[in-house]
Tab-separated table of C-alpha atoms and ligand atoms in Angstrom:
chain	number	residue	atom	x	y	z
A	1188	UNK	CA	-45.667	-35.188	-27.726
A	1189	UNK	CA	-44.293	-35.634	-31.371
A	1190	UNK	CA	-41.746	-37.937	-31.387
A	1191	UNK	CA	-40.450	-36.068	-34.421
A	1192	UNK	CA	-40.070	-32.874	-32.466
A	1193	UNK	CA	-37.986	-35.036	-30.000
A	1194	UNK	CA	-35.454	-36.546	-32.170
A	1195	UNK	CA	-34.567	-32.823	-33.250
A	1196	UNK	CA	-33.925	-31.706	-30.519
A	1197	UNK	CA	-31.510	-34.906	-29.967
A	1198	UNK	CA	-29.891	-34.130	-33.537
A	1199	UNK	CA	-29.459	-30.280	-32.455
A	1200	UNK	CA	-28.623	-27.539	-34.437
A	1201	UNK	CA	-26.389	-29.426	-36.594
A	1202	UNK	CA	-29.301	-31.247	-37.968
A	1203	UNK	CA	-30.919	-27.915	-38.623
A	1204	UNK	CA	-28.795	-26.789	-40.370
A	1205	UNK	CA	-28.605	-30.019	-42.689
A	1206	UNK	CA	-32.080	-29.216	-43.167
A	1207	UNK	CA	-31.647	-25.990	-44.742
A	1208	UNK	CA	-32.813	-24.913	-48.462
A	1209	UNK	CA	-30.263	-25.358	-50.544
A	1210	UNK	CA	-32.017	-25.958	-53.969
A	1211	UNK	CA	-33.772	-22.732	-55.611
A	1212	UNK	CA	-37.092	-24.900	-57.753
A	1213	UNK	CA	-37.791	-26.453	-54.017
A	1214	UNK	CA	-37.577	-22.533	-52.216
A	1215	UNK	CA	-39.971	-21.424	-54.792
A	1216	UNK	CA	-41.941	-24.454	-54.503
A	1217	UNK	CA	-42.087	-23.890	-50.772
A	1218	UNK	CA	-42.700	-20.463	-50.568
A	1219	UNK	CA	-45.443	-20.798	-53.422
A	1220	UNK	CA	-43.360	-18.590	-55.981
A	1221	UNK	CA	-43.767	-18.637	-59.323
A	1222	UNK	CA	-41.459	-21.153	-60.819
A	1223	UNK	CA	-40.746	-18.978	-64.088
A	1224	UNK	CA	-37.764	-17.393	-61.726
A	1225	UNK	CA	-36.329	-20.757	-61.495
A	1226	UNK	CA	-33.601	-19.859	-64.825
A	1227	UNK	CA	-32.824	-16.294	-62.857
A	1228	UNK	CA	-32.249	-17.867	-59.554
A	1229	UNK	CA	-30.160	-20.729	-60.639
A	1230	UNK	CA	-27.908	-18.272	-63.179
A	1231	UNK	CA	-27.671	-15.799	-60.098
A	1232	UNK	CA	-26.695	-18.389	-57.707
A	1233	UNK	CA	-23.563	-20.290	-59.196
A	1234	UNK	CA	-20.939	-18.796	-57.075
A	1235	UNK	CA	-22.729	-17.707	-53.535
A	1236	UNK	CA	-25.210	-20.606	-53.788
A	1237	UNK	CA	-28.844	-20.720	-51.973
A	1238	UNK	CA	-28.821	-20.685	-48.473
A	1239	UNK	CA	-31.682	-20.693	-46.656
A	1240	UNK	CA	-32.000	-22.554	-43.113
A	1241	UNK	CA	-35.699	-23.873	-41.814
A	1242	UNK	CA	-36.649	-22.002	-39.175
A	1243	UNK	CA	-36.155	-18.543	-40.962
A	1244	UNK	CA	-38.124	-20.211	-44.154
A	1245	UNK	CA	-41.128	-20.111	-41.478
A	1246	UNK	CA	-40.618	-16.140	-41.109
A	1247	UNK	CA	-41.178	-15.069	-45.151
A	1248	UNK	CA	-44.494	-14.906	-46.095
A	1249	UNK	CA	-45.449	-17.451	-48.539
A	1250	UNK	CA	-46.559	-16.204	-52.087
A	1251	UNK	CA	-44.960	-12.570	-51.280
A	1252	UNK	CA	-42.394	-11.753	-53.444
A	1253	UNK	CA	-41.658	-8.401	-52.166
A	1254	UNK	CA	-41.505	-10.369	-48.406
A	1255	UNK	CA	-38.229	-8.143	-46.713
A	1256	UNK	CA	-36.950	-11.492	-45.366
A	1257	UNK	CA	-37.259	-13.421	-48.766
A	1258	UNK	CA	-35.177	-10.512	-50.813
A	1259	UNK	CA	-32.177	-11.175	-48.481
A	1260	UNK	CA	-31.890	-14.574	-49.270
A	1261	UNK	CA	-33.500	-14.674	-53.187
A	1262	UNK	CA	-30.419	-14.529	-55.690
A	1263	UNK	CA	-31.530	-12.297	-58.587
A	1264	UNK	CA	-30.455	-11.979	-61.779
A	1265	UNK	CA	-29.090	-8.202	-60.757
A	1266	UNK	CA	-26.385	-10.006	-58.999
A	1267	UNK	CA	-24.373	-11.030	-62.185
A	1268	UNK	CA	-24.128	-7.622	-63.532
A	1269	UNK	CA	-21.383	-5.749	-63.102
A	1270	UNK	CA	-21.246	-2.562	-61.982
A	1271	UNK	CA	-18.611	0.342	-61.514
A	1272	UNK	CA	-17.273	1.175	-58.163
A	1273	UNK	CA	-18.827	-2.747	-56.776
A	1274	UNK	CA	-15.582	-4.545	-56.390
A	1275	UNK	CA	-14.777	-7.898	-54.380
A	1276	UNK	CA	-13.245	-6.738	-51.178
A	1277	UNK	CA	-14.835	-3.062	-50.558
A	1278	UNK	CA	-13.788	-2.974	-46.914
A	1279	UNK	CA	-10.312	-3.629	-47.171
A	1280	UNK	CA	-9.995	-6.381	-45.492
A	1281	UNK	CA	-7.469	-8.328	-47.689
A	1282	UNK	CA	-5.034	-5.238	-46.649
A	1283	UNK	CA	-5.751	-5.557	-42.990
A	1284	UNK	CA	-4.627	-8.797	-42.587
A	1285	UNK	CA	-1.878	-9.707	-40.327
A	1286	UNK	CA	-1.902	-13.487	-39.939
A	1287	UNK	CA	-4.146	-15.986	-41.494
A	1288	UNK	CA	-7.631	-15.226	-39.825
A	1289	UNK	CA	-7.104	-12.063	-38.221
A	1290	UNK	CA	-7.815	-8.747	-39.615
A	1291	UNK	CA	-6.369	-5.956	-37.573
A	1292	UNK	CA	-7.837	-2.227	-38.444
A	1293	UNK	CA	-9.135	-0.589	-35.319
A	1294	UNK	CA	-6.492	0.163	-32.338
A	1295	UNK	CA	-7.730	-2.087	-29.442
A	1296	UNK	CA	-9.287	-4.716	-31.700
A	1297	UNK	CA	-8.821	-7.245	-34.091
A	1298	UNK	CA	-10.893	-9.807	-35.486
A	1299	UNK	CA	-10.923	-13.188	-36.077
A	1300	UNK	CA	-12.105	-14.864	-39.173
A	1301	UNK	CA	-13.331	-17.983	-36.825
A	1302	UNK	CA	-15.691	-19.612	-39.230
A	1303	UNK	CA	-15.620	-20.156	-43.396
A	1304	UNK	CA	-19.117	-20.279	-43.572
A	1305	UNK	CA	-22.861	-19.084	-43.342
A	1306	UNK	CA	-26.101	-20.474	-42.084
A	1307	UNK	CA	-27.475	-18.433	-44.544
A	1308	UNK	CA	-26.319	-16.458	-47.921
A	1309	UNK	CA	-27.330	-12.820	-47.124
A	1310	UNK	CA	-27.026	-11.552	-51.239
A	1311	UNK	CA	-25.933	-8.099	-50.024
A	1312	UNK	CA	-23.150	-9.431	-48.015
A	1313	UNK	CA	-19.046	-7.735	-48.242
A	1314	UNK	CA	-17.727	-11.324	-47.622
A	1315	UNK	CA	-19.743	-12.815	-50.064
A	1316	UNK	CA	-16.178	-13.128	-52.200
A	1317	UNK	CA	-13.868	-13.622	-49.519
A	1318	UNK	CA	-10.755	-16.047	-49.455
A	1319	UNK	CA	-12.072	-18.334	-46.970
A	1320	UNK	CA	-9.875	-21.444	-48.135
A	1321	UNK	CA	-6.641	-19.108	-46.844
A	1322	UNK	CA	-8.068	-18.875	-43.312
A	1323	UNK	CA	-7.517	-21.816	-40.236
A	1324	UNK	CA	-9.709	-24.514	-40.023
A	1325	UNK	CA	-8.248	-25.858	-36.879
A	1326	UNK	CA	-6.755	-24.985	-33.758
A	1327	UNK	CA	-3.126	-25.395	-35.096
A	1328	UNK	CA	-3.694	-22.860	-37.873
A	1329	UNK	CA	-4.805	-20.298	-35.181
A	1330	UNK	CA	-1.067	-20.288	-33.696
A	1331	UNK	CA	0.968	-17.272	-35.963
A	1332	UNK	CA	-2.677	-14.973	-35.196
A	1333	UNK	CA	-2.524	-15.940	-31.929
A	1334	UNK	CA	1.179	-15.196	-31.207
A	1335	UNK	CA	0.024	-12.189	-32.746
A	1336	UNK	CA	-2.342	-11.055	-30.450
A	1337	UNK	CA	-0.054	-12.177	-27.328
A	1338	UNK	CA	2.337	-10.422	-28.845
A	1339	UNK	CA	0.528	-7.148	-29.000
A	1340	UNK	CA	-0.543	-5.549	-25.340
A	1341	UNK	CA	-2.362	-2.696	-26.913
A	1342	UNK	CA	-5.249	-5.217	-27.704
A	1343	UNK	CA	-7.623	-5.611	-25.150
A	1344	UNK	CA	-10.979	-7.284	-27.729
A	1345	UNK	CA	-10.732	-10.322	-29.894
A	1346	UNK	CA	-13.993	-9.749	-32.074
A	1347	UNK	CA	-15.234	-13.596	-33.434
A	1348	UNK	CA	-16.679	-13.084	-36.952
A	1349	UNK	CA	-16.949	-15.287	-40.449
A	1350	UNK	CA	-18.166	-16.497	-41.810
A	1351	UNK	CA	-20.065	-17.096	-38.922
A	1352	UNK	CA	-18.018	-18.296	-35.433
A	1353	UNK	CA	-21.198	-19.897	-33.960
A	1354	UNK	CA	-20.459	-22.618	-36.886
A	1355	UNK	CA	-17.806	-24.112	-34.955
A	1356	UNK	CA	-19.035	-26.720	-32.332
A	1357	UNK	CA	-19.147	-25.647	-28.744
A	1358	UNK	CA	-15.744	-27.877	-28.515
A	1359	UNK	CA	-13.990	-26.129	-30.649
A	1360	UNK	CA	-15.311	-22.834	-30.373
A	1361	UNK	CA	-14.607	-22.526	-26.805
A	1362	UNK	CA	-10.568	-24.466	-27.477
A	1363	UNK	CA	-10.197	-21.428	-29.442
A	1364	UNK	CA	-11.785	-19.048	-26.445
A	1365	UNK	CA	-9.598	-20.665	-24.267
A	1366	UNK	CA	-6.582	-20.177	-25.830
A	1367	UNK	CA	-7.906	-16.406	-25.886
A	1368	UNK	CA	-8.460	-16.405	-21.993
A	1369	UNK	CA	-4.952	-17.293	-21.301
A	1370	UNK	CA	-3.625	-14.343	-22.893
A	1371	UNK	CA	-3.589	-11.582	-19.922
A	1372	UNK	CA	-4.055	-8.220	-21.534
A	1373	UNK	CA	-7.456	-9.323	-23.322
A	1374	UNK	CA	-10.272	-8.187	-21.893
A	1375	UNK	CA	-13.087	-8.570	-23.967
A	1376	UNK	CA	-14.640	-10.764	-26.054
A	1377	UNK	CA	-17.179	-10.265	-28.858
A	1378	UNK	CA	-18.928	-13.045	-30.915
A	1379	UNK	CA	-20.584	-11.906	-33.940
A	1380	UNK	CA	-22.634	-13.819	-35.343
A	1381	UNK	CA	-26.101	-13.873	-37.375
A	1382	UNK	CA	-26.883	-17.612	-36.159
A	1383	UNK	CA	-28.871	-16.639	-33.235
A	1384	UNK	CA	-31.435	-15.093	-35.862
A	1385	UNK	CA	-31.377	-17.579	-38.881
A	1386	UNK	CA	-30.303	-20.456	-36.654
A	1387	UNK	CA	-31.331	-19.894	-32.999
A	1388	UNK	CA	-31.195	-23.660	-32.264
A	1389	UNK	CA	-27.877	-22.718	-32.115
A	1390	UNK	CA	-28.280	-20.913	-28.657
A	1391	UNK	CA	-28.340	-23.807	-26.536
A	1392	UNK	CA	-27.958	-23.768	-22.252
A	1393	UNK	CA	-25.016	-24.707	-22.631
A	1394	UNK	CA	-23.507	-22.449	-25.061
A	1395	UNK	CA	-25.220	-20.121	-22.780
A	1396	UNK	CA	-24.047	-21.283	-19.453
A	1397	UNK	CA	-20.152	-21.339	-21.345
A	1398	UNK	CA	-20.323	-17.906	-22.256
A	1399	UNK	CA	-21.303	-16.522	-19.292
A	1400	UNK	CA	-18.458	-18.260	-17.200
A	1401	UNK	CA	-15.841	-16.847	-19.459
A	1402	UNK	CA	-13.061	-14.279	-17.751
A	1403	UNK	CA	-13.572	-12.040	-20.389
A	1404	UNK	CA	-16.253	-9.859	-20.542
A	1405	UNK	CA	-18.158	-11.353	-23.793
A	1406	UNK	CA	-20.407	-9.370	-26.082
A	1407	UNK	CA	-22.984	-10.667	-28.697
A	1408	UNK	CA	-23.648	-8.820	-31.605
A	1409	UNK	CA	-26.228	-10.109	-33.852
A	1410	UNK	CA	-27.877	-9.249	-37.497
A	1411	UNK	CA	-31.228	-8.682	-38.160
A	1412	UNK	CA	-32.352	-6.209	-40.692
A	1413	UNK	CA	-36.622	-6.605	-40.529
A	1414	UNK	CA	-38.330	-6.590	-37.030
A	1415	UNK	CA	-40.479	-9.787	-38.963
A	1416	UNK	CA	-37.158	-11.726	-38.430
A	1417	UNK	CA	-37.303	-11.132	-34.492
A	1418	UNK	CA	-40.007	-13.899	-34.188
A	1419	UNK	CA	-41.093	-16.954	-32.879
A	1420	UNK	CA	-37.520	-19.120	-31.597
A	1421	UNK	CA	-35.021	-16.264	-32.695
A	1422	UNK	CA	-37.424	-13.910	-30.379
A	1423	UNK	CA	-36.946	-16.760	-27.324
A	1424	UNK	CA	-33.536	-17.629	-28.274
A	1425	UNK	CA	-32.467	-13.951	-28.155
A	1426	UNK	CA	-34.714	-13.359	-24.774
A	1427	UNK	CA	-32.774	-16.556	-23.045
A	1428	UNK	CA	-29.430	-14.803	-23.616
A	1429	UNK	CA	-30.141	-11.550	-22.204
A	1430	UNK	CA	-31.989	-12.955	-19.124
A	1431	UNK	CA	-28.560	-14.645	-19.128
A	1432	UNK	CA	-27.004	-11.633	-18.408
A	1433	UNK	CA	-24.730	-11.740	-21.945
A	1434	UNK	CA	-25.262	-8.055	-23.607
A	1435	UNK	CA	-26.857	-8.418	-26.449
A	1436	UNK	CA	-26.473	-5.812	-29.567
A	1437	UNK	CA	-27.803	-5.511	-32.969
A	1438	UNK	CA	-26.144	-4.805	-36.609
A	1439	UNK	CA	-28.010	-4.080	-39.599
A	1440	UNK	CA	-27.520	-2.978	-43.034
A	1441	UNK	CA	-29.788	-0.322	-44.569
A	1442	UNK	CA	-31.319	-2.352	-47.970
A	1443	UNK	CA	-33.479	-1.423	-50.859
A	1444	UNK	CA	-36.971	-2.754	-50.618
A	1445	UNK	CA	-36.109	-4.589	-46.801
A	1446	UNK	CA	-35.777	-1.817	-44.634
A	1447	UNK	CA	-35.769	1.746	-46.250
A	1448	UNK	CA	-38.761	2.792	-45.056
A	1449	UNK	CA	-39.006	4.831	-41.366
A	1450	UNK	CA	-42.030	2.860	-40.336
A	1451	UNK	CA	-39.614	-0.619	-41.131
A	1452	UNK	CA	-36.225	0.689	-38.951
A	1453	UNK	CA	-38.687	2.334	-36.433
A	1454	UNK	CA	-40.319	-1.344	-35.945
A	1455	UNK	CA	-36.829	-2.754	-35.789
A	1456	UNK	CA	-35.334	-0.838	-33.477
A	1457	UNK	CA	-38.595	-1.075	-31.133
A	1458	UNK	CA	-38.311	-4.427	-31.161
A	1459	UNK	CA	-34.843	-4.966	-30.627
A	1460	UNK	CA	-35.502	-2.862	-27.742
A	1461	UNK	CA	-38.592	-4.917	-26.663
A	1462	UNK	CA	-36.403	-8.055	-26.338
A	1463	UNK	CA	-34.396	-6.144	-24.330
A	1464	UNK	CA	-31.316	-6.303	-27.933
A	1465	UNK	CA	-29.488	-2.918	-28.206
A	1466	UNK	CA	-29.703	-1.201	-31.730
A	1467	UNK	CA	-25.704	-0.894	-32.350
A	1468	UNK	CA	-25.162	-0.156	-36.317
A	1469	UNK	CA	-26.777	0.345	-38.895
A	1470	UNK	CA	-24.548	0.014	-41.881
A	1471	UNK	CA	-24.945	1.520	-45.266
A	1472	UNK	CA	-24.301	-0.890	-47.942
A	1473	UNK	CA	-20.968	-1.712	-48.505
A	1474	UNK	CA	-20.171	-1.408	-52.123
A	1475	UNK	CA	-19.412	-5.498	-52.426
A	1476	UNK	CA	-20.029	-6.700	-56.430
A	1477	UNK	CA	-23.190	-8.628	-56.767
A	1478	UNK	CA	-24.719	-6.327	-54.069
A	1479	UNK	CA	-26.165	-2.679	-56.084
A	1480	UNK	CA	-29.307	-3.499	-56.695
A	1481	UNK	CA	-29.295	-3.435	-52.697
A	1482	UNK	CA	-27.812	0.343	-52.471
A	1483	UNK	CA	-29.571	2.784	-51.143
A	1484	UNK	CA	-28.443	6.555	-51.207
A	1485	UNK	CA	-26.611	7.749	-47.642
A	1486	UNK	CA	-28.786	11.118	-48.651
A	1487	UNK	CA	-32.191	9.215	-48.109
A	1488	UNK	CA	-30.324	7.051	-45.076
A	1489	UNK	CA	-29.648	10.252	-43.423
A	1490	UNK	CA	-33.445	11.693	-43.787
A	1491	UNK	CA	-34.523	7.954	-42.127
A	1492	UNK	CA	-32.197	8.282	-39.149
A	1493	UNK	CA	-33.329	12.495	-38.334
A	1494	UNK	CA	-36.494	10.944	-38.286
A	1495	UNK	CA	-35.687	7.834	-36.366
A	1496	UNK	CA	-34.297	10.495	-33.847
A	1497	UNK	CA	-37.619	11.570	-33.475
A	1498	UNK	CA	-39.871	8.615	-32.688
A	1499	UNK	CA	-37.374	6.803	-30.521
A	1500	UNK	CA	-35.667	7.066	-27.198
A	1501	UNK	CA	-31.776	8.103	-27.867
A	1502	UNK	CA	-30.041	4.322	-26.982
A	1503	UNK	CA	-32.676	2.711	-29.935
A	1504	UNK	CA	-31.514	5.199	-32.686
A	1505	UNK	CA	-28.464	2.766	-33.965
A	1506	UNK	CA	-25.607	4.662	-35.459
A	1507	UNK	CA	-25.627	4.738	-39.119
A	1508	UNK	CA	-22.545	4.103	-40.248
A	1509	UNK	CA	-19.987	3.527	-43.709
A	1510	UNK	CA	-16.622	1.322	-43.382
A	1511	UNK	CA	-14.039	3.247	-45.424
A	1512	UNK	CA	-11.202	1.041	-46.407
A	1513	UNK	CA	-8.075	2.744	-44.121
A	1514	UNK	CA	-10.287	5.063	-41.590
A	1515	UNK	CA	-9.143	4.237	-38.147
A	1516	UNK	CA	-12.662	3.443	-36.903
A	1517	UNK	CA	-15.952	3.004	-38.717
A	1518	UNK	CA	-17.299	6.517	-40.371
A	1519	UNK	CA	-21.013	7.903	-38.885
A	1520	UNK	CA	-22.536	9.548	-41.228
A	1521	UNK	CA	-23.934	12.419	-40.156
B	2761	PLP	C1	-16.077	-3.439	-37.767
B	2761	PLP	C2	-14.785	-4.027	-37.340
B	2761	PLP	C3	-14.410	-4.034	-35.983
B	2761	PLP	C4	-15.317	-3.525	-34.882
B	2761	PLP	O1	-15.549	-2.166	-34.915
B	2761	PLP	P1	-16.406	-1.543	-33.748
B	2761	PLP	O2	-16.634	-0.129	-34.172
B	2761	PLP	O3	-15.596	-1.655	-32.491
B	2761	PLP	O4	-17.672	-2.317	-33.637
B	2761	PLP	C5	-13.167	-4.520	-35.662
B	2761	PLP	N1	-12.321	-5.013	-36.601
B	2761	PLP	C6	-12.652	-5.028	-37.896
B	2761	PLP	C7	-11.673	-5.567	-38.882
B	2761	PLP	C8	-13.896	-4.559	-38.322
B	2761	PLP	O5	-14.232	-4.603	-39.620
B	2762	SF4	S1	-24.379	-14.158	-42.120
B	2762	SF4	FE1	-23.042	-12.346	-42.256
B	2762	SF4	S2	-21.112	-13.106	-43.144
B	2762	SF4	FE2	-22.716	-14.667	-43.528
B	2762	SF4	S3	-23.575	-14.233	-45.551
B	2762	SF4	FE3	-24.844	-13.159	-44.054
B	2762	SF4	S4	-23.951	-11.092	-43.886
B	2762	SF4	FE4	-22.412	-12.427	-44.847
């Protein structure tokens, strides 16, 4: 028994995350990387900083600079260039918005911006420029969104997104829940949330046991892009919620050089499956500034999903998808 291994798991997930990279000469340093991309990495990094927590450090591959986990998390250089048709808020969310924290595009739906931050800074991601300091950061500030949503009977799913929601503590994650249980025509409840993957400390027994006593149904939909990122605790921390009972689905974004290969997706989606996680999306890039070096054409994402078609059973095949600012649902691409 390591007495070390004992206190964290006394300090929780909190700790974790405390411990996470933050500083771009002590990733390379770590990850055995040459330190001439020190200058890049600190230039490409001044406003979406590093973010890199412990336990998916363990996953990337040391020395491997092509390593599909690393180039989600590795500011480059490619970031700071501009290019046409990248823009700051590509999903139109900043028009959606119909109280502070809640975006409201999809009939039935609406989501809540329940977190301002990340466990981790995914480079390619559409919030990566998003107003954050506008949205609540307590219960109080939830109040006009959630007059809103009592307001409206046609909603019947609060969706919990971020920033990630699984930030908030337990306490104040589930005050927020609870003021979402008392309102009678909701129905269901969806948490995304990416923590369970880069963070899965974060999916304690009692989190657990909470969710699963809810009144509304309650949905998890995580993001993982590489099957080497369904390892070792996120594997076990993903296999203790759906031997909870709590369904379990999967987003991902198709990415140059992570996961644009069939043999990459097919291994994803097979082990998704495997842990018993329910390919849901798969998104193609959403055209977010700081992001294009990330792009890859819908033309080769459409030859990876006919063949995807082939090799797997029907319910692994996600649904490859675009969000087009105004279209009343997400757009398959087909
Ligand atoms: C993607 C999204 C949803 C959820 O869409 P589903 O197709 O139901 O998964 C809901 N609200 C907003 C604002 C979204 O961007
Ligand atoms: S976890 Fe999600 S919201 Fe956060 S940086 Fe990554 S993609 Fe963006």
């Amino acid at each position: 028994m390591s007495s070390v291994a004992e206190s964290d798991l006394v300090r929780g997930w909190q700790f974790s995350l405390s411990q996470a990279v933050r500083d771009p000469a002590q990733l390379l340093e770590r990850l055995q990387l040459p330190s001439n991309l020190l200058a890049e990495l600190q230039q490409a990094q001044t406003d979406f900083p590093l973010l890199v927590p412990e336990s998916y450090l363990q996953r990337i591959q040391p020395g491997n600079a092509a390593d599909p986990l690393l180039l989600q998390v590795l500011p480059l250089g490619a970031e700071v260039n501009a290019v046409p048709d990248f823009v700051l808020d590509p999903v139109g969310d900043g028009a959606a918005r119909r109280a502070p924290g809640m975006l409201h595009k999809y009939q039935g739906r609406a989501l809540l911006i329940a977190h301002h931050s990340c466990a981790v800074h995914c480079r390619y991601c559409f919030r990566r420029h998003y107003p954050y300091d506008e949205e609540p950061k307590s219960l109080a500030a939830w109040e006009p969104a959630l007059t809103e949503i009592a307001a409206d009977s046609s909603l019947h799913e609060i969706l919990l997104s971020g920033g990630d929601p699984l930030l908030l503590s337990d306490r104040r994650l589930f005050a927020l829940i609870d003021q979402l249980e008392d309102i009678p025509h909701l129905r269901r409840l969806r948490i995304h949330s990416r923590l369970p993957i880069v963070l899965p400390d974060r999916v304690t027994r009692d989190f657990i046991q909470r969710l699963k006593s809810l009144r509304l149904r309650s949905y998890l939909v995580v993001h993982a892009n590489h099957a080497q990122e369904l390892t070792g605790d996120c594997a076990t921390a993903l296999e203790e919620l759906v031997a909870a009972g709590i369904p379990v689905m999967n987003q991902a974004v198709l990415l140059k050089g992570v996961n644009d290969s069939v043999e990459a997706l097919e291994e994803l989606c097979e082990r998704c499956v495997d842990l018993g996680v329910l390919p849901y999306y798969l998104h193609q890039l959403d055209r977010v500034q700081g992001a294009a070096h990330f792009e890859v054409p819908v033309s080769r994402g459409l030859e990876l999903i006919a063949a995807l078609r082939v090799r797997l059973p029907g319910y692994a095949v996600p649904r490859y998808v675009v969000e087009e600012k105004s279209a009343p649902s997400k757009t398959p691409l087909v």
